[in-house]
Amino acid sequence: MSKLFVIGMGPGDLDLVAPKALAALKASTDMVAYGYYLDLLGDICHNKTHHDLPLGEEIARARLALDLAASGKTTALISSGDIGIYAMATLVFELLDQQLQGKESHPEWLDVEIEVVSGISAMQAGASKVGAMLGHDFCTISLSDLLTPWESIDKRIHAAGAGDFVVSFYNPVSKKRDWQLNHARDVLLKYRPATTPVMIGRQLTRPDEEITFTTLAELDAKDVDMFTMVSVGNSESRHIQNGEKNWIYTPRGYSKKL
Amino acid sequence: MSKLFVIGMGPGDLDLVAPKALAALKASTDMVAYGYYLDLLGDICHNKTHHDLPLGEEIARARLALDLAASGKTTALISSGDIGIYAMATLVFELLDQQLQGKESHPEWLDVEIEVVSGISAMQAGASKVGAMLGHDFCTISLSDLLTPWESIDKRIHAAGAGDFVVSFYNPVSKKRDWQLNHARDVLLKYRPATTPVMIGRQLTRPDEEITFTTLAELDAKDVDMFTMVSVGNSESRHIQNGEKNWIYTPRGYSKKL
């Protein structure tokens, strides 16, 4: 039986890697991942064959993982966060779909047993660090227009505003993209208060974690980089301070009963 | 130092409980949770003082957790899934906020050190079981109108449709609520195809897990109960079959490059 584990390793802190993910990593002989993730995982990756392809080589990575598993090697394809959320899992199934439609010539992929193991995503790591920011209906939007037309992204930002969802922005900026986040801010400002709490979470749960509390009006792409997650509260989210400690929470509506 | 851990235990499978959550459970002397969750956790809850309040007693549970921690007992407040997502975490901060505003008379709560530990939420458990349903922008909507006015929920369903988000419905039905899910289906049918893939996930990752693949047109509240999560794909989500195996994935747009 050829086996491919598709594993989310969580945001970075090894204490957030689920036992199921650890067991899958241990069972694998071959690991396919961006090298930085293997560094974060540390010892568990020793004595495994590493296949470290650079960022941007996502399709090659998914193909390689299917090829290795099909050749009989128990293989782990690894992303940080939840591999099902803006990560590699969907690409594995997209390739499988292409093969089922006869657009690929890898019938051996169809014999691979695939198991997806989810992990804690960055929005959750951020929300829990600042309190309970995702306490009510929320959405996620990737601001990367590499694969998604900007019109679709813009439509979603407007919909998030109209629906008053808490919004977590993935891929808020990159070296080549810097205007989308400020545009998203300006759209959301049409729907919710300038004082809406915002969390900027950089390198969440990792040794160099930095968390900044700001407001929607003051959110600026210059304070954000590729290692950062930005979550914007809904119109009812609250930023509170207890002594030195800052929290953001989004109420569910219990206040009527308190 | 008085300490309150606010812990998400994941969907049910103990192999999905993060080491950080396990360590927090071990460090606690007192556990506040709906009893069924303590049953799922099993051995780790032995030799702890259990405070098992029934469903519906959420406010009392949050108060009790703050009171116990303030009295010096290291306390774990536990929910299934991610305690930050439609669960108890937000209520703890709402109570803290009330105290900060002088609307409660528990200054001792302000001395409690609070740590929130997130967990795998049901949408993630479901998405990973069926492949990669959350592969692109998504939102979550709770269909419970106990605490949220129905107009707000309805507005969000329309926004989810307009934005073409993958939608995960939490609290899709209850013993007293049965019409909201079919209404939500009818709204989404205005925005996306009748053939849009839908996952109905019952008791996800638990021994009696049942997963049903259907379409948006065929989604019916009669097939759903309180232990169920319903996720509806976006207009591009695909249901594929490889032999006996069914998958749903939501593409990110790599097809242009494949």
Coordinates of C-alpha atoms in Angstrom, one line a residue:
Chain A
M1 CA 0.0 0.0 0.0
S2 CA 1.5 3.3 -1.0
K3 CA 0.7 6.1 1.4
L4 CA 0.8 9.9 1.3
F5 CA 0.3 11.9 4.5
V6 CA -0.7 15.5 3.9
I7 CA 0.2 17.2 7.2
G8 CA -0.5 20.6 8.7
M9 CA 2.2 21.2 11.4
G10 CA 0.5 24.2 13.0
P11 CA 1.8 27.7 13.3
G12 CA 5.3 26.8 14.5
D13 CA 5.3 25.9 18.2
L14 CA 5.9 22.2 18.4
D15 CA 3.5 22.0 21.3
L16 CA 0.7 22.7 18.9
V17 CA 1.6 19.8 16.6
A18 CA -1.1 17.2 17.1
P19 CA -0.1 13.6 18.1
K20 CA -1.7 12.4 14.8
A21 CA 0.6 14.6 12.8
L22 CA 3.6 13.5 14.8
A23 CA 2.7 9.8 14.3
A24 CA 2.4 10.5 10.5
L25 CA 5.7 12.2 10.4
K26 CA 7.3 9.3 12.3
A27 CA 5.8 6.8 9.9
S28 CA 7.1 8.5 6.8
T29 CA 10.5 7.9 5.2
D30 CA 10.3 10.9 2.9
M31 CA 9.4 14.5 3.7
V32 CA 8.4 17.0 1.1
A33 CA 8.3 20.6 2.4
Y34 CA 9.8 24.0 2.2
G35 CA 13.0 23.7 4.2
Y36 CA 12.2 26.2 6.8
Y37 CA 9.3 24.1 8.0
L38 CA 11.6 21.1 8.4
D39 CA 13.9 23.3 10.5
L40 CA 11.0 24.2 12.7
L41 CA 10.1 20.5 13.2
G42 CA 13.7 19.7 14.3
D43 CA 14.6 16.3 15.6
I44 CA 11.6 14.4 14.2
C45 CA 12.9 15.1 10.7
H46 CA 16.3 13.4 11.3
N47 CA 17.0 10.1 9.5
K48 CA 14.4 11.0 6.9
T49 CA 15.0 11.8 3.2
H50 CA 14.3 15.5 2.8
H51 CA 12.9 16.9 -0.4
D52 CA 13.3 20.6 0.0
L53 CA 11.9 22.6 -2.9
P54 CA 11.8 26.4 -2.7
L55 CA 8.8 28.6 -2.3
G56 CA 7.0 29.0 -5.6
E57 CA 7.5 25.4 -6.5
E58 CA 4.2 24.3 -5.1
I59 CA 3.1 22.2 -8.1
A60 CA 6.5 20.4 -8.3
R61 CA 6.2 19.7 -4.6
A62 CA 2.7 18.2 -4.9
R63 CA 3.8 16.1 -7.9
L64 CA 6.9 14.9 -6.2
A65 CA 4.9 13.9 -3.1
L66 CA 2.5 11.8 -5.2
D67 CA 5.4 10.3 -7.2
L68 CA 7.3 9.3 -4.1
A69 CA 4.2 7.8 -2.5
A70 CA 3.3 6.0 -5.7
S71 CA 6.8 4.5 -5.8
G72 CA 6.1 2.8 -2.4
K73 CA 7.7 5.3 -0.1
T74 CA 5.5 6.4 2.8
T75 CA 5.6 10.2 2.3
A76 CA 4.8 13.3 4.3
L77 CA 3.8 16.4 2.4
I78 CA 4.1 19.2 5.1
S79 CA 2.9 22.8 5.4
S80 CA 2.8 25.1 8.3
G81 CA -0.6 25.9 9.8
D82 CA -3.5 23.8 8.5
I83 CA -2.4 22.2 5.2
G84 CA -6.0 22.3 4.1
I85 CA -6.2 26.1 4.4
Y86 CA -4.4 28.1 1.7
A87 CA -1.8 25.3 1.5
M88 CA -0.7 22.2 -0.3
A89 CA -3.6 19.8 0.2
T90 CA -5.9 21.2 -2.4
L91 CA -3.1 20.9 -5.0
V92 CA -2.8 17.2 -4.4
F93 CA -6.5 16.7 -5.1
E94 CA -6.3 19.0 -8.1
L95 CA -3.6 16.8 -9.6
L96 CA -5.6 13.7 -8.8
D97 CA -8.6 15.2 -10.5
Q98 CA -6.5 16.0 -13.6
Q99 CA -5.4 12.3 -13.7
L100 CA -9.0 11.1 -13.3
Q101 CA -9.9 13.3 -16.3
G102 CA -7.1 11.8 -18.3
K103 CA -5.1 15.1 -18.4
E104 CA -2.1 13.6 -16.6
S105 CA -0.3 10.4 -17.4
H106 CA 0.2 9.1 -13.9
P107 CA -2.3 6.3 -13.3
E108 CA -0.1 5.1 -10.4
W109 CA -1.2 8.2 -8.4
L110 CA -4.7 6.7 -8.2
D111 CA -3.4 3.9 -6.1
V112 CA -1.9 6.2 -3.4
E113 CA -3.8 6.2 -0.1
I114 CA -4.1 9.8 0.9
E115 CA -4.6 11.0 4.5
V116 CA -5.0 14.6 5.4
V117 CA -4.1 15.7 8.9
S118 CA -5.2 19.2 9.7
G119 CA -3.4 21.6 12.0
I120 CA -3.9 24.9 13.9
S121 CA -4.1 27.7 11.4
A122 CA -2.5 31.1 11.9
M123 CA -5.9 32.8 12.4
Q124 CA -6.4 30.5 15.4
A125 CA -3.0 31.0 16.8
G126 CA -3.5 34.8 16.6
A127 CA -7.0 34.8 17.9
S128 CA -6.1 32.7 21.0
K129 CA -3.0 34.8 21.7
V130 CA -5.1 38.0 21.9
G131 CA -8.1 36.4 23.6
A132 CA -11.1 35.4 21.5
M133 CA -11.1 37.3 18.3
L134 CA -12.9 34.6 16.3
G135 CA -15.7 34.3 18.8
H136 CA -18.4 34.9 16.2
D137 CA -18.9 34.4 12.4
F138 CA -15.7 35.0 10.5
C139 CA -14.1 34.7 7.1
T140 CA -10.6 34.3 5.7
I141 CA -9.4 36.1 2.5
S142 CA -6.0 35.6 0.8
L143 CA -4.8 38.9 -0.6
S144 CA -2.5 37.1 -3.1
D145 CA -3.6 37.7 -6.6
L146 CA -1.0 35.4 -8.1
L147 CA -3.7 32.7 -8.6
T148 CA -6.9 34.5 -8.0
P149 CA -8.1 37.4 -10.1
W150 CA -8.1 40.6 -8.1
E151 CA -11.8 41.2 -9.0
S152 CA -12.7 38.0 -7.1
I153 CA -10.6 39.1 -4.1
D154 CA -12.1 42.6 -4.1
K155 CA -15.7 41.1 -4.3
R156 CA -14.9 39.0 -1.2
I157 CA -13.6 42.0 0.8
H158 CA -16.8 43.8 0.0
A159 CA -18.9 40.7 1.0
A160 CA -16.9 40.4 4.2
G161 CA -17.7 44.0 5.0
A162 CA -21.4 43.7 4.1
G163 CA -21.7 40.5 6.2
D164 CA -19.8 42.1 9.1
F165 CA -17.6 39.1 9.4
V166 CA -14.4 39.1 11.4
V167 CA -11.8 38.9 8.6
S168 CA -8.4 37.2 8.7
F169 CA -6.2 38.2 5.8
Y170 CA -3.7 35.5 4.7
N171 CA -0.8 36.6 2.5
P172 CA -1.5 40.2 3.3
V173 CA 1.6 41.5 1.5
S174 CA 4.7 40.1 -0.3
K175 CA 7.9 41.6 -1.6
K176 CA 6.1 42.4 -4.8
R177 CA 2.6 43.2 -3.4
D178 CA 2.1 46.1 -1.0
W179 CA -1.1 47.9 -2.0
Q180 CA -3.8 45.2 -1.5
L181 CA -3.9 45.4 2.3
N182 CA -4.5 49.1 2.4
H183 CA -7.1 48.8 -0.3
A184 CA -8.8 46.1 1.8
R185 CA -8.7 48.4 4.9
D186 CA -10.3 51.2 2.9
V187 CA -13.1 48.9 1.7
L188 CA -13.8 47.6 5.3
L189 CA -13.8 51.2 6.6
K190 CA -17.0 51.7 4.5
Y191 CA -18.7 49.0 6.5
R192 CA -17.3 49.2 10.1
P193 CA -16.0 51.7 12.5
A194 CA -12.5 53.3 12.2
T195 CA -11.9 52.1 15.8
T196 CA -12.5 48.4 15.0
P197 CA -9.7 46.4 16.7
V198 CA -7.1 44.8 14.5
M199 CA -4.4 42.3 15.4
I200 CA -1.2 42.1 13.5
G201 CA 0.5 38.8 14.4
R202 CA 4.0 38.2 13.1
Q203 CA 5.7 34.8 13.4
L204 CA 2.9 33.6 15.6
T205 CA 3.9 31.1 18.3
R206 CA 7.5 31.2 17.1
P207 CA 10.5 32.5 19.2
D208 CA 10.4 35.9 17.5
E209 CA 6.6 36.3 17.8
E210 CA 5.4 39.9 17.7
I211 CA 1.8 40.9 18.2
T212 CA 0.6 44.5 17.6
F213 CA -2.8 45.8 18.6
T214 CA -4.1 48.6 16.3
T215 CA -7.3 49.9 14.8
L216 CA -8.8 49.5 11.3
A217 CA -8.1 53.2 10.5
E218 CA -4.4 52.8 11.6
L219 CA -3.8 49.5 9.8
D220 CA -1.0 50.1 7.3
A221 CA 0.8 47.7 5.0
K222 CA 4.1 49.2 6.0
D223 CA 3.8 47.5 9.4
V224 CA 3.2 44.0 7.8
D225 CA 5.4 41.5 6.1
M226 CA 5.2 38.0 4.6
F227 CA 5.4 36.3 8.0
T228 CA 2.4 38.2 9.3
M229 CA -1.3 37.5 9.7
V230 CA -3.8 40.4 10.0
S231 CA -7.2 39.9 11.7
V232 CA -9.8 42.6 11.7
G233 CA -12.6 42.5 14.2
N234 CA -16.3 42.8 13.3
S235 CA -18.3 45.9 14.3
E236 CA -18.8 44.5 17.8
S237 CA -15.3 43.3 18.6
R238 CA -13.7 44.9 21.6
H239 CA -10.2 45.7 22.6
I240 CA -9.9 45.7 26.4
Q241 CA -7.0 46.4 28.7
N242 CA -6.5 44.8 32.1
G243 CA -3.4 46.4 33.6
E244 CA -0.5 45.7 31.1
K245 CA -2.5 43.0 29.3
N246 CA -4.4 43.7 26.1
W247 CA -7.1 41.4 24.8
I248 CA -9.5 41.4 21.8
Y249 CA -12.7 39.5 21.8
T250 CA -15.7 39.2 19.5
P251 CA -18.9 38.8 21.6
R252 CA -21.5 36.2 20.6
G253 CA -24.4 38.1 22.2
Y254 CA -24.4 36.9 25.8
S255 CA -24.5 40.5 27.0
K256 CA -28.3 40.5 26.9
K257 CA -28.2 37.7 29.5
L258 CA -25.3 38.9 31.7
Chain B
M1 CA -0.5 33.3 40.7
S2 CA -4.0 32.2 39.8
K3 CA -4.3 30.6 36.4
L4 CA -7.2 29.8 34.0
F5 CA -6.5 27.7 31.0
V6 CA -9.2 28.1 28.3
I7 CA -8.7 24.9 26.2
G8 CA -10.0 23.7 22.9
M9 CA -9.8 19.9 22.9
G10 CA -10.3 19.4 19.1
P11 CA -13.2 17.6 17.5
G12 CA -13.1 14.4 19.7
D13 CA -10.2 12.2 18.5
L14 CA -7.6 12.3 21.3
D15 CA -4.8 12.2 18.7
L16 CA -5.9 15.7 17.6
V17 CA -5.4 17.2 21.1
A18 CA -2.3 19.3 21.0
P19 CA 0.5 18.7 23.5
K20 CA 0.0 22.2 24.8
A21 CA -3.6 21.4 25.6
L22 CA -2.6 18.1 27.3
A23 CA 0.0 19.9 29.4
A24 CA -2.6 22.5 30.4
L25 CA -5.1 19.8 31.4
K26 CA -2.4 18.0 33.4
A27 CA -1.4 21.2 35.2
S28 CA -5.1 21.9 36.2
T29 CA -6.7 20.7 39.4
D30 CA -10.2 21.7 38.4
M31 CA -12.0 21.1 35.1
V32 CA -15.1 23.0 34.0
A33 CA -16.8 21.5 31.0
Y34 CA -19.9 19.9 29.6
G35 CA -19.6 16.3 31.0
Y36 CA -19.6 14.6 27.6
Y37 CA -16.3 16.4 26.7
L38 CA -14.7 15.1 29.9
D39 CA -15.9 11.6 29.0
L40 CA -14.2 12.0 25.6
L41 CA -10.9 13.1 27.2
G42 CA -10.9 10.0 29.4
D43 CA -8.0 9.2 31.7
I44 CA -6.5 12.6 31.7
C45 CA -9.5 13.9 33.7
H46 CA -9.0 11.4 36.5
N47 CA -8.0 12.7 39.9
K48 CA -9.3 16.2 39.0
T49 CA -12.3 18.0 40.4
H50 CA -15.0 18.0 37.8
H51 CA -17.5 20.8 37.5
D52 CA -20.0 19.5 35.0
L53 CA -22.7 22.0 34.2
P54 CA -25.3 21.2 31.6
L55 CA -25.6 22.7 28.0
G56 CA -27.3 26.1 28.2
E57 CA -25.4 27.0 31.4
E58 CA -22.6 28.7 29.5
I59 CA -22.5 31.9 31.5
A60 CA -22.5 30.0 34.8
R61 CA -19.6 27.9 33.5
A62 CA -17.5 30.9 32.5
R63 CA -18.2 32.5 35.9
L64 CA -17.4 29.4 37.8
A65 CA -14.1 29.0 35.9
L66 CA -13.1 32.6 36.7
D67 CA -14.1 32.1 40.3
L68 CA -12.2 28.9 40.7
A69 CA -9.1 30.3 39.2
A70 CA -9.4 33.5 41.3
S71 CA -9.6 31.3 44.4
G72 CA -6.2 29.9 43.6
K73 CA -7.1 26.7 41.8
T74 CA -5.4 26.1 38.5
T75 CA -8.5 25.7 36.3
A76 CA -9.2 24.3 32.9
L77 CA -12.3 25.5 31.0
I78 CA -12.8 23.1 28.2
S79 CA -14.8 23.0 24.9
S80 CA -14.6 20.7 22.0
G81 CA -13.2 22.0 18.8
D82 CA -11.5 25.4 19.1
I83 CA -12.6 27.1 22.3
G84 CA -12.2 30.4 20.5
I85 CA -14.6 29.5 17.7
Y86 CA -18.3 29.6 18.8
A87 CA -17.3 28.4 22.2
M88 CA -16.5 29.5 25.7
A89 CA -13.4 31.7 25.3
T90 CA -15.3 34.8 24.2
L91 CA -17.6 34.6 27.3
V92 CA -14.6 34.7 29.7
F93 CA -13.4 37.9 28.1
E94 CA -16.9 39.4 28.0
L95 CA -17.2 38.8 31.8
L96 CA -13.7 40.3 32.2
D97 CA -14.9 43.3 30.2
Q98 CA -18.0 43.7 32.4
Q99 CA -15.8 43.7 35.5
L100 CA -13.4 46.3 33.9
Q101 CA -16.5 48.5 33.3
G102 CA -17.6 48.1 36.9
K103 CA -20.7 46.1 35.9
E104 CA -19.6 43.1 37.9
S105 CA -18.3 42.9 41.5
H106 CA -15.5 40.5 41.1
P107 CA -12.2 42.5 41.1
E108 CA -10.4 39.2 41.9
W109 CA -11.1 38.1 38.3
L110 CA -8.7 40.8 37.1
D111 CA -5.8 39.0 38.9
V112 CA -6.4 35.7 37.0
E113 CA -3.7 34.9 34.4
I114 CA -5.7 33.6 31.3
E115 CA -4.1 31.4 28.6
V116 CA -6.2 30.4 25.6
V117 CA -5.1 27.2 23.8
S118 CA -6.8 26.7 20.4
G119 CA -7.8 23.4 19.0
I120 CA -8.8 21.8 15.6
S121 CA -12.3 23.1 14.8
A122 CA -15.1 20.9 13.3
M123 CA -14.8 22.6 9.9
Q124 CA -11.1 21.6 9.7
A125 CA -11.8 18.0 10.8
G126 CA -14.5 17.8 8.1
A127 CA -12.5 19.4 5.4
S128 CA -9.5 17.2 6.0
K129 CA -11.6 14.0 6.1
V130 CA -13.1 14.8 2.7
G131 CA -9.9 16.2 1.2
A132 CA -9.4 19.9 1.0
M133 CA -12.7 21.6 1.1
L134 CA -11.3 24.8 2.7
G135 CA -8.6 25.2 0.1
H136 CA -9.7 28.8 -0.8
D137 CA -11.4 31.7 1.0
F138 CA -14.1 30.5 3.4
C139 CA -16.4 31.7 6.1
T140 CA -18.3 30.2 9.1
I141 CA -21.8 31.0 10.0
S142 CA -23.7 29.8 13.1
L143 CA -27.3 29.3 12.4
S144 CA -28.3 29.6 16.0
D145 CA -30.5 32.6 16.6
L146 CA -30.6 32.2 20.3
L147 CA -28.0 35.0 20.8
T148 CA -27.8 36.5 17.3
P149 CA -30.8 38.2 15.6
W150 CA -32.0 36.2 12.6
E151 CA -31.6 39.3 10.4
S152 CA -27.8 39.4 11.1
I153 CA -27.5 35.7 10.3
D154 CA -29.6 36.1 7.1
K155 CA -27.4 39.1 6.0
R156 CA -24.3 36.9 6.5
I157 CA -25.7 34.0 4.4
H158 CA -26.3 36.5 1.6
A159 CA -22.9 38.0 2.0
A160 CA -21.3 34.5 1.9
G161 CA -23.2 33.8 -1.3
A162 CA -22.2 37.1 -2.9
G163 CA -18.6 36.6 -2.0
D164 CA -18.6 33.0 -3.2
F165 CA -17.0 31.8 0.1
V166 CA -16.9 28.2 1.0
V167 CA -19.4 28.2 4.0
S168 CA -19.3 26.0 7.1
F169 CA -22.5 26.1 9.1
Y170 CA -22.1 25.6 12.8
N171 CA -25.2 24.8 14.9
P172 CA -27.1 24.0 11.7
V173 CA -30.2 22.6 13.5
S174 CA -31.3 21.9 17.1
K175 CA -34.3 20.2 18.6
K176 CA -36.2 23.5 18.4
R177 CA -34.7 24.9 15.2
D178 CA -35.1 23.1 11.9
W179 CA -35.9 25.6 9.2
Q180 CA -32.8 27.8 9.2
L181 CA -30.6 25.4 7.3
N182 CA -33.0 24.9 4.4
H183 CA -33.5 28.7 4.2
A184 CA -29.7 29.1 4.1
R185 CA -29.5 26.5 1.3
D186 CA -32.2 28.4 -0.7
V187 CA -30.3 31.6 -0.3
L188 CA -27.0 30.1 -1.4
L189 CA -28.8 28.5 -4.4
K190 CA -29.3 32.0 -5.7
Y191 CA -25.6 32.5 -5.9
R192 CA -24.0 29.1 -6.8
P193 CA -24.9 26.0 -8.8
A194 CA -27.3 23.4 -7.6
T195 CA -24.5 20.8 -8.0
T196 CA -22.2 22.6 -5.6
P197 CA -20.7 19.8 -3.4
V198 CA -21.8 19.7 0.3
M199 CA -20.3 17.7 3.1
I200 CA -22.5 16.6 6.0
G201 CA -20.2 15.5 8.8
R202 CA -21.6 13.9 11.9
Q203 CA -19.6 13.2 15.1
L204 CA -16.4 14.0 13.2
T205 CA -13.3 12.0 14.3
R206 CA -15.4 10.2 16.9
P207 CA -16.1 6.5 16.9
D208 CA -19.5 6.9 15.3
E209 CA -18.4 9.4 12.6
E210 CA -20.6 9.5 9.5
I211 CA -19.8 11.6 6.5
T212 CA -22.3 12.2 3.7
F213 CA -21.5 13.7 0.3
T214 CA -24.4 15.6 -1.3
T215 CA -25.1 18.6 -3.4
L216 CA -26.5 22.0 -2.4
A217 CA -29.8 21.3 -4.1
E218 CA -30.2 18.0 -2.1
L219 CA -29.1 19.4 1.2
D220 CA -32.0 18.9 3.7
A221 CA -32.2 19.7 7.4
K222 CA -33.9 16.3 7.9
D223 CA -30.5 14.7 7.3
V224 CA -28.8 16.9 9.9
D225 CA -28.7 16.9 13.7
M226 CA -27.0 18.7 16.6
F227 CA -23.8 16.7 16.3
T228 CA -23.4 17.7 12.6
M229 CA -21.3 20.2 10.7
V230 CA -22.4 21.2 7.2
S231 CA -19.9 22.7 4.8
V232 CA -20.9 24.0 1.4
G233 CA -18.3 24.4 -1.4
N234 CA -17.9 27.5 -3.4
S235 CA -18.8 27.7 -7.1
E236 CA -15.5 26.0 -8.1
S237 CA -15.4 23.2 -5.5
R238 CA -15.2 19.8 -7.0
H239 CA -16.5 16.4 -5.8
I240 CA -14.3 13.7 -7.4
Q241 CA -14.4 9.9 -7.1
N242 CA -11.4 7.6 -7.3
G243 CA -12.8 4.1 -7.2
E244 CA -14.7 3.8 -3.9
K245 CA -13.1 6.9 -2.5
N246 CA -14.9 10.3 -2.5
W247 CA -13.2 13.6 -2.2
I248 CA -14.1 17.3 -2.2
Y249 CA -11.6 20.0 -2.9
T250 CA -11.7 23.7 -3.5
P251 CA -9.1 24.8 -6.0
R252 CA -6.9 27.8 -5.5
G253 CA -6.4 28.4 -9.2
Y254 CA -3.3 26.4 -10.0
S255 CA -5.2 24.9 -13.0
K256 CA -3.9 27.7 -15.2
K257 CA -0.3 26.4 -14.5
L258 CA -0.9 22.6 -14.5

